[in-house]
């Protein structure tokens, strides 16, 4: 039997005792300390005592004076610390940037002791002998946490107190429910009545508390009082909440009025629910929603579904444990792992429910016996791990049709797809958001802390909070993954745990031998999920892993060629989650599927489709000819998806990145100017032998542009010279237009005699530079009609033949790109005329070959 340590009930030999339940009192050696400068001094000590470890001054100042300027908040904190030094001179470790409770002192906080004891006691099977411990624990709760403390300008502090008040009160009400039931089964009706009355005063609107009070009144020959209490309860709900009592409460009222309610028999009734040994942090929203659904009269079948390790069994068992006393015939959890098919269900139910049958009973007769037994019962059944029995559901449907007072909770990786089924998708514990001021209060972080301290008593959350938050985010709040990761803190530094998870190492060495095989490691859990999928579903997850974050149905259809109905199936299996118009995979499932993608024979095909889709997406945007600011905004919105190509092979990555650059150059040059050196380095790392001639030309062009934007004209000239010297003339006409445009600003400007080019009017030079920049921008935006507007001015104001030749060549490339080959041929001829016999930059041969291309295309 679980016993409460003496320290939990206030009998410890702590150096300092802190009382927070009902009143705030700090005592040392039996003497109350009252000479604090303000209530916040005492509250600060309480907070530090309940959150062991170091805390930065900045964080504490922001929390305790959240509505005060930072400088004044830090000043207020110094004043409070002075007061704490005077009252508790050796209790604090105060550093320049941080402070903490002295670990050499023992500080007993009643709220922390009560919370730990409640969790331990409520997690143990309920037995009659537990009543004394329940009474001792209930006596600790003298009132709400810090209920009488007042303070100002501390919204964050108030939020922390409010959350803690709610958590402790929920534990207290659960404790009272258990205490009342234990006392009732021991026939200690006086004790049961005392605490039932207390429970109804805490929550006068709660049907369960009302029913407990009514039953006890009826059991003690006070049936009339029970009836009056129901009527008062019904009036209260109607006037305050515009609601009515639950059907179960009304049935109890009718039963008492008909004098049909009998006290329990002398045999002590034991709980039918055994809570799992795994740590449980209550996801408040999940519990409340499940309870609300089960309280709806029409809800006879509730399926809690989600991926393996998300906490389906734990949640269902906890719900059943809390609700078991709401059913006349109790609640039962039936594990289905032993079932080979759904035909084994009647046998498992008969064993669990202790229904008598003979060895000669046929399967058909056993079904009838079980259904007849259920027909007269009012109970809750939890059928755990149904996924391997799907799609067979006929016996479940027969149960619901036969036993009208039966309520069933099913846990499964997929829904049963029944019309009468109520669905609750489970997605994991709440993970701290980036702007969360108190990440330690999130459900995922609390579960990690509880598990880590169970395995490693010296673990201090405050020292590792940042890494813990990152781990919670990496595993998407998946409870089993958090438990496994936290368990390794006894062996591996937490920074290394975070690094291993981020790199896809999932701790495959079993650490808990008593857990089911598929719960012993993250990889085993994911493999269990994977093997339960069809070949189609496995391909779908592999294909969808190409998306880093959210994706929509259009992307799935055009890139992955996955049928919409298959997406629907995977949403029902909780492998994919829907958020608005987008979908996403659970992070752990995504990483596992991404591993499969690396060895998939479909990866090359997916790469080609992905590239084609993204480039077509950009092409459509350009064809709409948006203003520049709208174009840049569109790119910004899609940028993450556009650059999501790390899963492709290196050669395909290079080709895709170069193709993207045709559309992204203006965005990089305007919106990501600071990143140009890194982008250039990335382009310089591309292996030219992996590229065809067209892509090699484009690579040199973009490198020249990077150099030109960073005013490294010598390097840009060498890139252009390499293009001309290579004799490559196959590239797209759009690339040639961009190249000739670039030549206008990159090629050396020298006169034929070798002297510097003659000076021109300054206004003309400035106007030329402006027109040249606009020309480059219009070419990037594929607005060739707009680009041609600037060419006549440039032609008229260029004095050197080579400059005019480059302008004419730009004309030719634009004409060829827009399908006007005869005009392109003429401009090539004009460019050659301007060059004469020797241009000095190898442009002559390029122009002759381009002229040949235009002539052949006519």
PDB file of C-alpha atoms in Angstrom, residues 540-800:
ATOM      1  CA  UNK A 540       2.142   8.846 -48.410  1.00  0.00           C
ATOM      2  CA  UNK A 541       4.018   9.622 -45.197  1.00  0.00           C
ATOM      3  CA  UNK A 542       7.348   9.222 -46.975  1.00  0.00           C
ATOM      4  CA  UNK A 543       6.256  11.593 -49.731  1.00  0.00           C
ATOM      5  CA  UNK A 544       4.761  14.134 -47.325  1.00  0.00           C
ATOM      6  CA  UNK A 545       8.011  14.263 -45.352  1.00  0.00           C
ATOM      7  CA  UNK A 546       9.461  16.441 -48.136  1.00  0.00           C
ATOM      8  CA  UNK A 547       7.541  19.338 -46.597  1.00  0.00           C
ATOM      9  CA  UNK A 548       9.358  20.936 -43.673  1.00  0.00           C
ATOM     10  CA  UNK A 549       6.260  22.432 -42.072  1.00  0.00           C
ATOM     11  CA  UNK A 550       2.645  22.893 -43.128  1.00  0.00           C
ATOM     12  CA  UNK A 551       1.340  21.894 -46.557  1.00  0.00           C
ATOM     13  CA  UNK A 552      -1.957  22.213 -48.384  1.00  0.00           C
ATOM     14  CA  UNK A 553      -3.969  19.816 -50.503  1.00  0.00           C
ATOM     15  CA  UNK A 554      -2.959  21.454 -53.773  1.00  0.00           C
ATOM     16  CA  UNK A 555       0.717  20.822 -53.028  1.00  0.00           C
ATOM     17  CA  UNK A 556      -0.020  17.223 -52.072  1.00  0.00           C
ATOM     18  CA  UNK A 557      -2.003  16.630 -55.263  1.00  0.00           C
ATOM     19  CA  UNK A 558       0.518  18.138 -57.702  1.00  0.00           C
ATOM     20  CA  UNK A 559       3.791  17.115 -56.061  1.00  0.00           C
ATOM     21  CA  UNK A 560       3.061  13.850 -54.262  1.00  0.00           C
ATOM     22  CA  UNK A 561       0.086  12.640 -56.315  1.00  0.00           C
ATOM     23  CA  UNK A 562      -1.638  11.415 -53.149  1.00  0.00           C
ATOM     24  CA  UNK A 563      -5.384  10.918 -53.233  1.00  0.00           C
ATOM     25  CA  UNK A 564      -7.425  13.212 -51.013  1.00  0.00           C
ATOM     26  CA  UNK A 565      -9.174  10.243 -49.381  1.00  0.00           C
ATOM     27  CA  UNK A 566      -5.809   8.873 -48.257  1.00  0.00           C
ATOM     28  CA  UNK A 567      -5.086  12.200 -46.565  1.00  0.00           C
ATOM     29  CA  UNK A 568      -8.458  11.893 -44.851  1.00  0.00           C
ATOM     30  CA  UNK A 569      -7.546   8.425 -43.597  1.00  0.00           C
ATOM     31  CA  UNK A 570      -4.250   9.643 -42.150  1.00  0.00           C
ATOM     32  CA  UNK A 571      -5.971  12.557 -40.437  1.00  0.00           C
ATOM     33  CA  UNK A 572      -8.313  10.010 -38.844  1.00  0.00           C
ATOM     34  CA  UNK A 573      -5.253   8.047 -37.717  1.00  0.00           C
ATOM     35  CA  UNK A 574      -3.789  11.267 -36.237  1.00  0.00           C
ATOM     36  CA  UNK A 575      -0.673  10.833 -38.359  1.00  0.00           C
ATOM     37  CA  UNK A 576      -1.523  14.182 -39.936  1.00  0.00           C
ATOM     38  CA  UNK A 577      -3.053  17.115 -38.086  1.00  0.00           C
ATOM     39  CA  UNK A 578      -5.233  19.792 -39.668  1.00  0.00           C
ATOM     40  CA  UNK A 579      -4.691  23.471 -38.796  1.00  0.00           C
ATOM     41  CA  UNK A 580      -7.051  25.787 -40.643  1.00  0.00           C
ATOM     42  CA  UNK A 581      -6.539  25.165 -44.369  1.00  0.00           C
ATOM     43  CA  UNK A 582      -3.148  23.566 -43.811  1.00  0.00           C
ATOM     44  CA  UNK A 583      -1.939  20.164 -42.662  1.00  0.00           C
ATOM     45  CA  UNK A 584       1.194  19.073 -40.819  1.00  0.00           C
ATOM     46  CA  UNK A 585       2.811  15.902 -39.556  1.00  0.00           C
ATOM     47  CA  UNK A 586       3.808  15.278 -35.976  1.00  0.00           C
ATOM     48  CA  UNK A 587       7.500  16.186 -35.700  1.00  0.00           C
ATOM     49  CA  UNK A 588       8.639  12.700 -34.624  1.00  0.00           C
ATOM     50  CA  UNK A 589       6.592  11.023 -37.355  1.00  0.00           C
ATOM     51  CA  UNK A 590       7.984  13.554 -39.828  1.00  0.00           C
ATOM     52  CA  UNK A 591      11.591  12.788 -38.848  1.00  0.00           C
ATOM     53  CA  UNK A 592      10.974   9.042 -39.034  1.00  0.00           C
ATOM     54  CA  UNK A 593       9.348   9.352 -42.471  1.00  0.00           C
ATOM     55  CA  UNK A 594      12.198  11.618 -43.617  1.00  0.00           C
ATOM     56  CA  UNK A 595      14.636   8.773 -42.804  1.00  0.00           C
ATOM     57  CA  UNK A 596      12.564   6.471 -44.991  1.00  0.00           C
ATOM     58  CA  UNK A 597      12.647   9.098 -47.756  1.00  0.00           C
ATOM     59  CA  UNK A 598      16.444   9.004 -47.891  1.00  0.00           C
ATOM     60  CA  UNK A 599      16.299   5.384 -49.121  1.00  0.00           C
ATOM     61  CA  UNK A 600      13.131   5.667 -51.196  1.00  0.00           C
ATOM     62  CA  UNK A 601      13.334   4.906 -54.914  1.00  0.00           C
ATOM     63  CA  UNK A 602      10.717   7.670 -55.401  1.00  0.00           C
ATOM     64  CA  UNK A 603      12.982  10.424 -54.073  1.00  0.00           C
ATOM     65  CA  UNK A 604      14.299  11.472 -57.507  1.00  0.00           C
ATOM     66  CA  UNK A 605      10.762  11.628 -58.930  1.00  0.00           C
ATOM     67  CA  UNK A 606       9.538  13.639 -55.929  1.00  0.00           C
ATOM     68  CA  UNK A 607      12.491  16.012 -56.384  1.00  0.00           C
ATOM     69  CA  UNK A 608      11.569  16.639 -60.014  1.00  0.00           C
ATOM     70  CA  UNK A 609       7.912  17.232 -59.173  1.00  0.00           C
ATOM     71  CA  UNK A 610       8.758  19.494 -56.267  1.00  0.00           C
ATOM     72  CA  UNK A 611      11.143  21.564 -58.382  1.00  0.00           C
ATOM     73  CA  UNK A 612       8.668  21.826 -61.242  1.00  0.00           C
ATOM     74  CA  UNK A 613       5.833  22.847 -58.910  1.00  0.00           C
ATOM     75  CA  UNK A 614       7.802  25.556 -57.105  1.00  0.00           C
ATOM     76  CA  UNK A 615       9.247  26.997 -60.327  1.00  0.00           C
ATOM     77  CA  UNK A 616       5.808  26.987 -61.935  1.00  0.00           C
ATOM     78  CA  UNK A 617       4.477  28.739 -58.826  1.00  0.00           C
ATOM     79  CA  UNK A 618       7.055  31.504 -59.245  1.00  0.00           C
ATOM     80  CA  UNK A 619       6.428  31.720 -62.969  1.00  0.00           C
ATOM     81  CA  UNK A 620       2.701  32.283 -62.368  1.00  0.00           C
ATOM     82  CA  UNK A 621       3.492  35.042 -59.882  1.00  0.00           C
ATOM     83  CA  UNK A 622       5.724  36.775 -62.437  1.00  0.00           C
ATOM     84  CA  UNK A 623       3.218  36.376 -65.252  1.00  0.00           C
ATOM     85  CA  UNK A 624       0.698  38.330 -63.194  1.00  0.00           C
ATOM     86  CA  UNK A 625       3.193  41.231 -63.312  1.00  0.00           C
ATOM     87  CA  UNK A 626       2.671  42.427 -59.734  1.00  0.00           C
ATOM     88  CA  UNK A 627       4.313  45.641 -58.476  1.00  0.00           C
ATOM     89  CA  UNK A 628       7.763  45.046 -57.048  1.00  0.00           C
ATOM     90  CA  UNK A 629       6.684  45.301 -53.402  1.00  0.00           C
ATOM     91  CA  UNK A 630       3.920  42.738 -53.933  1.00  0.00           C
ATOM     92  CA  UNK A 631       6.338  40.413 -55.710  1.00  0.00           C
ATOM     93  CA  UNK A 632       8.813  40.631 -52.836  1.00  0.00           C
ATOM     94  CA  UNK A 633       6.013  39.950 -50.342  1.00  0.00           C
ATOM     95  CA  UNK A 634       4.887  36.880 -52.297  1.00  0.00           C
ATOM     96  CA  UNK A 635       8.457  35.561 -52.280  1.00  0.00           C
ATOM     97  CA  UNK A 636       8.732  36.219 -48.533  1.00  0.00           C
ATOM     98  CA  UNK A 637       5.547  34.240 -47.879  1.00  0.00           C
ATOM     99  CA  UNK A 638       6.804  31.229 -49.855  1.00  0.00           C
ATOM    100  CA  UNK A 639      10.528  31.548 -49.125  1.00  0.00           C
ATOM    101  CA  UNK A 640      10.731  28.723 -46.590  1.00  0.00           C
ATOM    102  CA  UNK A 641       9.006  26.319 -48.960  1.00  0.00           C
ATOM    103  CA  UNK A 642      11.090  27.439 -51.944  1.00  0.00           C
ATOM    104  CA  UNK A 643      14.356  26.734 -50.135  1.00  0.00           C
ATOM    105  CA  UNK A 644      13.162  23.412 -48.702  1.00  0.00           C
ATOM    106  CA  UNK A 645      15.391  21.153 -50.778  1.00  0.00           C
ATOM    107  CA  UNK A 646      17.908  19.683 -48.325  1.00  0.00           C
ATOM    108  CA  UNK A 647      16.280  16.242 -48.811  1.00  0.00           C
ATOM    109  CA  UNK A 648      17.167  16.147 -52.528  1.00  0.00           C
ATOM    110  CA  UNK A 649      20.383  14.636 -53.868  1.00  0.00           C
ATOM    111  CA  UNK A 650      23.287  17.092 -54.127  1.00  0.00           C
ATOM    112  CA  UNK A 651      23.187  17.258 -57.916  1.00  0.00           C
ATOM    113  CA  UNK A 652      19.441  17.985 -57.988  1.00  0.00           C
ATOM    114  CA  UNK A 653      19.867  20.569 -55.234  1.00  0.00           C
ATOM    115  CA  UNK A 654      22.344  22.462 -57.413  1.00  0.00           C
ATOM    116  CA  UNK A 655      20.107  22.445 -60.481  1.00  0.00           C
ATOM    117  CA  UNK A 656      17.057  23.488 -58.456  1.00  0.00           C
ATOM    118  CA  UNK A 657      18.888  26.296 -56.657  1.00  0.00           C
ATOM    119  CA  UNK A 658      20.182  27.694 -59.950  1.00  0.00           C
ATOM    120  CA  UNK A 659      16.708  27.533 -61.488  1.00  0.00           C
ATOM    121  CA  UNK A 660      15.306  29.309 -58.429  1.00  0.00           C
ATOM    122  CA  UNK A 661      17.891  32.060 -58.745  1.00  0.00           C
ATOM    123  CA  UNK A 662      16.290  33.249 -61.994  1.00  0.00           C
ATOM    124  CA  UNK A 663      13.303  34.326 -59.871  1.00  0.00           C
ATOM    125  CA  UNK A 664      14.922  35.132 -56.539  1.00  0.00           C
ATOM    126  CA  UNK A 665      17.801  37.427 -57.518  1.00  0.00           C
ATOM    127  CA  UNK A 666      15.828  40.682 -56.976  1.00  0.00           C
ATOM    128  CA  UNK A 667      14.517  39.342 -53.658  1.00  0.00           C
ATOM    129  CA  UNK A 668      18.016  38.428 -52.499  1.00  0.00           C
ATOM    130  CA  UNK A 669      19.468  41.745 -53.638  1.00  0.00           C
ATOM    131  CA  UNK A 670      16.729  43.843 -51.994  1.00  0.00           C
ATOM    132  CA  UNK A 671      15.330  41.887 -49.037  1.00  0.00           C
ATOM    133  CA  UNK A 672      18.293  39.654 -48.140  1.00  0.00           C
ATOM    134  CA  UNK A 673      21.217  41.910 -48.983  1.00  0.00           C
ATOM    135  CA  UNK A 674      23.090  40.919 -45.821  1.00  0.00           C
ATOM    136  CA  UNK A 675      22.948  37.280 -46.870  1.00  0.00           C
ATOM    137  CA  UNK A 676      24.584  37.807 -50.274  1.00  0.00           C
ATOM    138  CA  UNK A 677      28.057  36.631 -49.091  1.00  0.00           C
ATOM    139  CA  UNK A 678      26.584  33.378 -47.709  1.00  0.00           C
ATOM    140  CA  UNK A 679      24.535  32.857 -50.848  1.00  0.00           C
ATOM    141  CA  UNK A 680      27.564  33.475 -53.006  1.00  0.00           C
ATOM    142  CA  UNK A 681      29.521  30.901 -50.995  1.00  0.00           C
ATOM    143  CA  UNK A 682      26.735  28.414 -51.547  1.00  0.00           C
ATOM    144  CA  UNK A 683      26.843  28.999 -55.314  1.00  0.00           C
ATOM    145  CA  UNK A 684      30.624  28.719 -55.336  1.00  0.00           C
ATOM    146  CA  UNK A 685      30.295  25.290 -53.749  1.00  0.00           C
ATOM    147  CA  UNK A 686      28.245  23.936 -56.661  1.00  0.00           C
ATOM    148  CA  UNK A 687      30.175  21.284 -58.619  1.00  0.00           C
ATOM    149  CA  UNK A 688      30.166  22.341 -62.274  1.00  0.00           C
ATOM    150  CA  UNK A 689      30.649  18.770 -63.502  1.00  0.00           C
ATOM    151  CA  UNK A 690      27.153  17.994 -62.208  1.00  0.00           C
ATOM    152  CA  UNK A 691      25.634  20.665 -64.496  1.00  0.00           C
ATOM    153  CA  UNK A 692      24.804  20.737 -68.179  1.00  0.00           C
ATOM    154  CA  UNK A 693      26.093  23.568 -70.378  1.00  0.00           C
ATOM    155  CA  UNK A 694      23.045  25.794 -69.836  1.00  0.00           C
ATOM    156  CA  UNK A 695      23.300  25.534 -66.056  1.00  0.00           C
ATOM    157  CA  UNK A 696      27.050  26.147 -66.120  1.00  0.00           C
ATOM    158  CA  UNK A 697      26.397  29.376 -68.019  1.00  0.00           C
ATOM    159  CA  UNK A 698      23.718  30.373 -65.485  1.00  0.00           C
ATOM    160  CA  UNK A 699      26.052  29.588 -62.563  1.00  0.00           C
ATOM    161  CA  UNK A 700      28.774  31.895 -63.931  1.00  0.00           C
ATOM    162  CA  UNK A 701      26.170  34.597 -64.626  1.00  0.00           C
ATOM    163  CA  UNK A 702      24.833  34.511 -61.039  1.00  0.00           C
ATOM    164  CA  UNK A 703      28.340  34.470 -59.560  1.00  0.00           C
ATOM    165  CA  UNK A 704      29.131  37.536 -61.671  1.00  0.00           C
ATOM    166  CA  UNK A 705      26.000  39.218 -60.297  1.00  0.00           C
ATOM    167  CA  UNK A 706      26.979  38.417 -56.712  1.00  0.00           C
ATOM    168  CA  UNK A 707      30.421  39.904 -57.293  1.00  0.00           C
ATOM    169  CA  UNK A 708      29.002  42.967 -59.035  1.00  0.00           C
ATOM    170  CA  UNK A 709      26.564  43.673 -56.178  1.00  0.00           C
ATOM    171  CA  UNK A 710      29.456  43.525 -53.736  1.00  0.00           C
ATOM    172  CA  UNK A 711      31.517  45.820 -56.029  1.00  0.00           C
ATOM    173  CA  UNK A 712      34.066  43.113 -56.828  1.00  0.00           C
ATOM    174  CA  UNK A 713      34.192  44.005 -60.517  1.00  0.00           C
ATOM    175  CA  UNK A 714      37.409  42.103 -61.239  1.00  0.00           C
ATOM    176  CA  UNK A 715      35.846  38.801 -60.107  1.00  0.00           C
ATOM    177  CA  UNK A 716      32.659  39.596 -62.055  1.00  0.00           C
ATOM    178  CA  UNK A 717      34.699  40.276 -65.206  1.00  0.00           C
ATOM    179  CA  UNK A 718      36.454  36.918 -64.839  1.00  0.00           C
ATOM    180  CA  UNK A 719      33.085  35.123 -64.568  1.00  0.00           C
ATOM    181  CA  UNK A 720      31.837  36.832 -67.741  1.00  0.00           C
ATOM    182  CA  UNK A 721      35.102  36.164 -69.566  1.00  0.00           C
ATOM    183  CA  UNK A 722      34.779  32.468 -68.625  1.00  0.00           C
ATOM    184  CA  UNK A 723      31.327  32.383 -70.240  1.00  0.00           C
ATOM    185  CA  UNK A 724      32.547  34.035 -73.447  1.00  0.00           C
ATOM    186  CA  UNK A 725      35.691  31.902 -73.596  1.00  0.00           C
ATOM    187  CA  UNK A 726      33.744  28.655 -73.109  1.00  0.00           C
ATOM    188  CA  UNK A 727      31.836  29.195 -76.354  1.00  0.00           C
ATOM    189  CA  UNK A 728      28.618  28.102 -74.599  1.00  0.00           C
ATOM    190  CA  UNK A 729      25.726  29.580 -76.560  1.00  0.00           C
ATOM    191  CA  UNK A 730      22.857  27.295 -75.664  1.00  0.00           C
ATOM    192  CA  UNK A 731      21.551  29.057 -72.562  1.00  0.00           C
ATOM    193  CA  UNK A 732      18.094  30.588 -72.369  1.00  0.00           C
ATOM    194  CA  UNK A 733      17.616  33.913 -74.101  1.00  0.00           C
ATOM    195  CA  UNK A 734      16.499  35.381 -70.769  1.00  0.00           C
ATOM    196  CA  UNK A 735      19.880  34.444 -69.261  1.00  0.00           C
ATOM    197  CA  UNK A 736      21.712  36.010 -72.203  1.00  0.00           C
ATOM    198  CA  UNK A 737      19.679  39.202 -71.834  1.00  0.00           C
ATOM    199  CA  UNK A 738      20.632  39.357 -68.133  1.00  0.00           C
ATOM    200  CA  UNK A 739      24.275  38.686 -69.031  1.00  0.00           C
ATOM    201  CA  UNK A 740      24.499  41.426 -71.658  1.00  0.00           C
ATOM    202  CA  UNK A 741      22.757  43.823 -69.261  1.00  0.00           C
ATOM    203  CA  UNK A 742      25.364  42.964 -66.625  1.00  0.00           C
ATOM    204  CA  UNK A 743      28.155  43.658 -69.131  1.00  0.00           C
ATOM    205  CA  UNK A 744      27.105  47.306 -69.268  1.00  0.00           C
ATOM    206  CA  UNK A 745      28.288  47.867 -65.684  1.00  0.00           C
ATOM    207  CA  UNK A 746      31.006  45.221 -65.362  1.00  0.00           C
ATOM    208  CA  UNK A 747      33.144  45.357 -68.523  1.00  0.00           C
ATOM    209  CA  UNK A 748      36.158  47.733 -68.332  1.00  0.00           C
ATOM    210  CA  UNK A 749      35.387  51.158 -69.803  1.00  0.00           C
ATOM    211  CA  UNK A 750      38.494  52.116 -71.827  1.00  0.00           C
ATOM    212  CA  UNK A 751      38.832  54.067 -75.042  1.00  0.00           C
ATOM    213  CA  UNK A 752      40.466  52.545 -78.150  1.00  0.00           C
ATOM    214  CA  UNK A 753      43.764  54.371 -77.454  1.00  0.00           C
ATOM    215  CA  UNK A 754      44.008  52.796 -74.013  1.00  0.00           C
ATOM    216  CA  UNK A 755      43.218  55.959 -72.094  1.00  0.00           C
ATOM    217  CA  UNK A 756      40.308  56.339 -69.686  1.00  0.00           C
ATOM    218  CA  UNK A 757      36.937  56.832 -71.337  1.00  0.00           C
ATOM    219  CA  UNK A 758      36.167  60.461 -72.086  1.00  0.00           C
ATOM    220  CA  UNK A 759      34.136  62.148 -69.416  1.00  0.00           C
ATOM    221  CA  UNK A 760      30.488  62.715 -70.166  1.00  0.00           C
ATOM    222  CA  UNK A 761      27.924  64.997 -68.671  1.00  0.00           C
ATOM    223  CA  UNK A 762      27.376  64.004 -65.020  1.00  0.00           C
ATOM    224  CA  UNK A 763      23.600  64.077 -65.376  1.00  0.00           C
ATOM    225  CA  UNK A 764      23.826  61.709 -68.315  1.00  0.00           C
ATOM    226  CA  UNK A 765      25.999  59.292 -66.353  1.00  0.00           C
ATOM    227  CA  UNK A 766      23.575  59.297 -63.428  1.00  0.00           C
ATOM    228  CA  UNK A 767      20.606  58.818 -65.759  1.00  0.00           C
ATOM    229  CA  UNK A 768      22.417  55.985 -67.565  1.00  0.00           C
ATOM    230  CA  UNK A 769      23.087  54.248 -64.245  1.00  0.00           C
ATOM    231  CA  UNK A 770      19.438  54.606 -63.203  1.00  0.00           C
ATOM    232  CA  UNK A 771      18.165  53.290 -66.532  1.00  0.00           C
ATOM    233  CA  UNK A 772      20.586  50.396 -66.345  1.00  0.00           C
ATOM    234  CA  UNK A 773      19.344  49.384 -62.876  1.00  0.00           C
ATOM    235  CA  UNK A 774      15.729  49.581 -64.024  1.00  0.00           C
ATOM    236  CA  UNK A 775      16.580  47.547 -67.106  1.00  0.00           C
ATOM    237  CA  UNK A 776      18.124  44.827 -64.898  1.00  0.00           C
ATOM    238  CA  UNK A 777      15.085  44.825 -62.605  1.00  0.00           C
ATOM    239  CA  UNK A 778      12.594  44.551 -65.481  1.00  0.00           C
ATOM    240  CA  UNK A 779      14.607  41.678 -66.948  1.00  0.00           C
ATOM    241  CA  UNK A 780      14.523  39.904 -63.568  1.00  0.00           C
ATOM    242  CA  UNK A 781      10.759  40.370 -63.443  1.00  0.00           C
ATOM    243  CA  UNK A 782      10.400  39.006 -67.018  1.00  0.00           C
ATOM    244  CA  UNK A 783       8.736  42.265 -68.076  1.00  0.00           C
ATOM    245  CA  UNK A 784      10.399  42.513 -71.493  1.00  0.00           C
ATOM    246  CA  UNK A 785       8.053  45.150 -72.835  1.00  0.00           C
ATOM    247  CA  UNK A 786       9.010  47.389 -69.940  1.00  0.00           C
ATOM    248  CA  UNK A 787      12.711  46.535 -70.309  1.00  0.00           C
ATOM    249  CA  UNK A 788      12.812  47.664 -73.948  1.00  0.00           C
ATOM    250  CA  UNK A 789      11.748  51.167 -72.923  1.00  0.00           C
ATOM    251  CA  UNK A 790      15.207  51.867 -71.490  1.00  0.00           C
ATOM    252  CA  UNK A 791      17.300  50.493 -74.358  1.00  0.00           C
ATOM    253  CA  UNK A 792      16.938  53.462 -76.815  1.00  0.00           C
ATOM    254  CA  UNK A 793      18.196  55.921 -74.199  1.00  0.00           C
ATOM    255  CA  UNK A 794      21.150  53.676 -73.343  1.00  0.00           C
ATOM    256  CA  UNK A 795      21.983  53.225 -77.012  1.00  0.00           C
ATOM    257  CA  UNK A 796      21.887  56.978 -77.648  1.00  0.00           C
ATOM    258  CA  UNK A 797      24.115  57.776 -74.670  1.00  0.00           C
ATOM    259  CA  UNK A 798      26.759  55.079 -75.094  1.00  0.00           C
ATOM    260  CA  UNK A 799      29.821  56.467 -76.953  1.00  0.00           C
ATOM    261  CA  UNK A 800      32.054  53.424 -77.280  1.00  0.00           C
TER     262      UNK A 800
END
